[in-house]
């Protein structure tokens, strides 16, 4: 009988997963997070400044809250007028790109890192995530590695998205599936009738 292949955790831990530069940036970001985390809630400009100092590309009028956890700011791009809510986790081992007017609601999790579970040494993978303009990721939702969320799409509360999402789709469930199309109405004060 053939011996089954076993996981090689020792090899996984031996492999250098980050460059020396990335390791140094991680050390500095440990201190930078204190500047971010302990800033008063309304100090959005200050947090934009701190993120930019650590390599993030952050547009104008971006609101990020002090409880937001951004793993590697140098792997983050955020477009104008976007918002990243309370207790959001952006685990951006790979690049995470948020377009303009994107909303990431509280406790959402964007995960741009995983492992190749088919290999005995479980090599680290860093697939990027892209959230296009005007998309909304609702409370407690999870967006997995390598996902592109189309413009205007909505990921409902607690949904789990592991595949690309079409523009203006409304997604719900685990695994997320399309339940509707998003349409925008005229603002209440501008409605006729």
Short mmCIF file of C-alpha atoms in Angstrom, two decimals:
data_model
loop_
_atom_site.label_atom_id
_atom_site.label_comp_id
_atom_site.label_asym_id
_atom_site.label_seq_id
_atom_site.Cartn_x
_atom_site.Cartn_y
_atom_site.Cartn_z
CA UNK A 1 0.00 0.00 0.00
CA UNK A 2 1.30 3.44 -0.99
CA UNK A 3 2.09 5.80 1.88
CA UNK A 4 -0.26 8.83 1.84
CA UNK A 5 1.23 12.25 1.28
CA UNK A 6 1.38 14.28 4.48
CA UNK A 7 1.45 18.00 5.10
CA UNK A 8 4.92 19.49 5.41
CA UNK A 9 4.43 22.25 7.96
CA UNK A 10 8.17 22.52 8.65
CA UNK A 11 8.74 23.44 4.97
CA UNK A 12 5.91 25.97 5.09
CA UNK A 13 7.51 27.72 8.06
CA UNK A 14 10.99 27.58 6.52
CA UNK A 15 10.04 29.42 3.33
CA UNK A 16 10.43 33.21 3.44
CA UNK A 17 7.01 34.60 2.54
CA UNK A 18 7.93 38.30 2.60
CA UNK A 19 10.87 40.33 1.33
CA UNK A 20 13.19 42.03 3.80
CA UNK A 21 11.60 45.36 2.83
CA UNK A 22 8.12 44.05 3.60
CA UNK A 23 9.30 42.74 6.96
CA UNK A 24 10.76 46.16 7.84
CA UNK A 25 7.56 47.91 6.76
CA UNK A 26 5.59 45.54 8.97
CA UNK A 27 7.71 46.53 11.97
CA UNK A 28 7.21 50.25 11.27
CA UNK A 29 3.47 49.75 10.67
CA UNK A 30 3.20 48.20 14.14
CA UNK A 31 3.93 51.68 15.48
CA UNK A 32 1.98 53.45 12.73
CA UNK A 33 -1.14 51.55 13.73
CA UNK A 34 -1.00 53.27 17.10
CA UNK A 35 -1.19 56.67 15.36
CA UNK A 36 -4.15 55.37 13.36
CA UNK A 37 -6.01 53.45 16.06
CA UNK A 38 -5.82 56.01 18.86
CA UNK A 39 -6.89 58.99 16.77
CA UNK A 40 -10.26 60.57 17.64
CA UNK A 41 -13.18 59.25 15.62
CA UNK A 42 -13.80 62.41 13.53
CA UNK A 43 -10.11 62.73 12.46
CA UNK A 44 -10.56 61.21 8.99
CA UNK A 45 -7.93 63.52 7.45
CA UNK A 46 -5.36 62.38 9.99
CA UNK A 47 -6.00 58.69 9.22
CA UNK A 48 -5.74 59.38 5.47
CA UNK A 49 -2.38 61.04 6.17
CA UNK A 50 -1.13 58.10 8.29
CA UNK A 51 -2.16 55.56 5.64
CA UNK A 52 -0.41 57.57 2.92
CA UNK A 53 2.75 57.78 5.05
CA UNK A 54 2.79 53.99 5.10
CA UNK A 55 2.33 53.57 1.34
CA UNK A 56 -1.44 53.45 0.83
CA UNK A 57 -2.97 55.30 -2.11
CA UNK A 58 -5.93 57.13 -0.59
CA UNK A 59 -8.23 59.47 -2.51
CA UNK A 60 -10.01 62.62 -1.39
CA UNK A 61 -12.78 62.59 1.21
CA UNK A 62 -12.13 58.97 2.24
CA UNK A 63 -13.52 58.10 5.68
CA UNK A 64 -11.74 55.35 7.57
CA UNK A 65 -12.56 54.72 11.23
CA UNK A 66 -9.98 54.14 13.98
CA UNK A 67 -11.14 50.57 14.67
CA UNK A 68 -10.51 49.55 11.04
CA UNK A 69 -7.68 47.01 10.78
CA UNK A 70 -5.54 47.26 7.66
CA UNK A 71 -2.87 44.60 7.53
CA UNK A 72 -0.50 46.15 4.93
CA UNK A 73 -1.32 49.77 4.01
CA UNK A 74 1.13 49.65 1.08
CA UNK A 75 -1.19 47.07 -0.53
CA UNK A 76 -4.25 49.34 -0.34
CA UNK A 77 -5.74 51.72 -2.89
CA UNK A 78 -8.92 53.63 -2.04
CA UNK A 79 -10.78 55.93 -4.45
CA UNK A 80 -12.40 59.29 -3.68
CA UNK A 81 -15.45 59.46 -1.41
CA UNK A 82 -15.14 55.86 -0.21
CA UNK A 83 -15.77 54.76 3.38
CA UNK A 84 -14.30 51.91 5.42
CA UNK A 85 -16.43 51.33 8.51
CA UNK A 86 -15.92 50.35 12.13
CA UNK A 87 -14.11 47.08 12.85
CA UNK A 88 -13.53 46.29 9.15
CA UNK A 89 -10.64 43.86 8.57
CA UNK A 90 -8.66 44.32 5.36
CA UNK A 91 -6.28 41.37 5.31
CA UNK A 92 -4.40 42.59 2.27
CA UNK A 93 -1.43 40.32 1.76
CA UNK A 94 -2.27 40.92 -1.91
CA UNK A 95 -3.39 44.24 -3.35
CA UNK A 96 -6.86 45.44 -2.32
CA UNK A 97 -8.30 48.14 -4.57
CA UNK A 98 -11.45 50.03 -3.66
CA UNK A 99 -12.91 52.27 -6.35
CA UNK A 100 -14.68 55.59 -5.87
CA UNK A 101 -17.77 55.87 -3.65
CA UNK A 102 -17.28 52.36 -2.27
CA UNK A 103 -18.75 51.53 1.14
CA UNK A 104 -17.33 48.79 3.34
CA UNK A 105 -19.71 48.46 6.31
CA UNK A 106 -18.79 47.56 9.87
CA UNK A 107 -17.15 44.21 10.59
CA UNK A 108 -16.80 43.28 6.91
CA UNK A 109 -13.71 41.20 6.07
CA UNK A 110 -11.73 41.48 2.82
CA UNK A 111 -9.26 38.59 2.66
CA UNK A 112 -6.53 38.85 -0.01
CA UNK A 113 -4.44 35.98 1.31
CA UNK A 114 -4.74 32.21 1.43
CA UNK A 115 -2.72 29.00 1.03
CA UNK A 116 -2.59 26.39 -1.71
CA UNK A 117 -4.19 23.52 0.21
CA UNK A 118 -3.34 21.05 -2.58
CA UNK A 119 0.41 21.32 -1.86
CA UNK A 120 2.04 19.58 1.13
CA UNK A 121 3.89 22.77 2.14
CA UNK A 122 0.77 24.97 1.86
CA UNK A 123 2.48 27.85 0.00
CA UNK A 124 1.18 31.33 0.70
CA UNK A 125 -0.91 32.92 -2.05
CA UNK A 126 -1.71 36.63 -2.31
CA UNK A 127 -4.56 37.01 -4.84
CA UNK A 128 -5.77 40.63 -5.21
CA UNK A 129 -9.27 41.89 -4.50
CA UNK A 130 -10.88 44.64 -6.57
CA UNK A 131 -14.05 46.44 -5.50
CA UNK A 132 -15.29 48.65 -8.35
CA UNK A 133 -16.91 52.09 -8.06
CA UNK A 134 -20.14 52.49 -6.07
CA UNK A 135 -20.12 48.95 -4.68
CA UNK A 136 -21.28 48.28 -1.13
CA UNK A 137 -20.12 45.47 1.13
CA UNK A 138 -22.61 45.25 3.99
CA UNK A 139 -22.06 44.41 7.66
CA UNK A 140 -20.18 41.23 8.54
CA UNK A 141 -19.80 40.19 4.88
CA UNK A 142 -16.73 38.27 3.70
CA UNK A 143 -14.99 38.79 0.34
CA UNK A 144 -12.44 36.13 -0.48
CA UNK A 145 -9.11 36.11 -2.31
CA UNK A 146 -9.04 36.95 -6.00
CA UNK A 147 -12.58 38.35 -6.14
CA UNK A 148 -13.59 41.28 -8.34
CA UNK A 149 -16.83 42.97 -7.30
CA UNK A 150 -18.48 44.78 -10.21
CA UNK A 151 -19.42 48.45 -10.05
CA UNK A 152 -22.56 49.20 -8.06
CA UNK A 153 -22.82 45.65 -6.71
CA UNK A 154 -24.08 44.99 -3.18
CA UNK A 155 -22.89 42.16 -0.95
CA UNK A 156 -25.59 41.69 1.69
CA UNK A 157 -25.00 41.39 5.43
CA UNK A 158 -23.08 38.23 6.40
CA UNK A 159 -22.80 37.07 2.79
CA UNK A 160 -19.71 35.11 1.72
CA UNK A 161 -18.38 35.99 -1.75
CA UNK A 162 -15.76 33.66 -3.20
CA UNK A 163 -16.36 34.33 -6.93
CA UNK A 164 -16.50 37.45 -9.08
CA UNK A 165 -19.71 39.48 -8.91
CA UNK A 166 -21.39 41.16 -11.89
CA UNK A 167 -21.97 44.94 -11.86
CA UNK A 168 -25.11 46.07 -10.02
CA UNK A 169 -25.86 42.57 -8.69
CA UNK A 170 -27.27 42.18 -5.19
CA UNK A 171 -25.71 39.17 -3.48
CA UNK A 172 -26.82 37.32 -0.33
CA UNK A 173 -26.12 34.08 1.50
CA UNK A 174 -23.30 31.62 2.03
CA UNK A 175 -22.14 31.00 -0.59
CA UNK A 176 -23.42 34.29 -1.98
CA UNK A 177 -25.81 34.15 -4.90
CA UNK A 178 -27.49 36.90 -6.88
CA UNK A 179 -30.92 37.72 -5.49
CA UNK A 180 -31.66 40.96 -7.33
CA UNK A 181 -30.30 43.79 -9.47
CA UNK A 182 -29.54 47.14 -7.85
CA UNK A 183 -31.17 50.22 -9.32
CA UNK A 184 -30.80 53.73 -7.99
CA UNK A 185 -33.88 55.93 -7.62
CA UNK A 186 -34.00 59.72 -7.69
CA UNK A 187 -33.49 61.24 -4.22
CA UNK A 188 -36.75 61.60 -2.25
CA UNK A 189 -36.86 65.41 -2.65
CA UNK A 190 -36.49 65.12 -6.45
CA UNK A 191 -39.16 62.49 -7.10
CA UNK A 192 -42.08 63.41 -9.31
CA UNK A 193 -45.57 62.38 -8.40
#
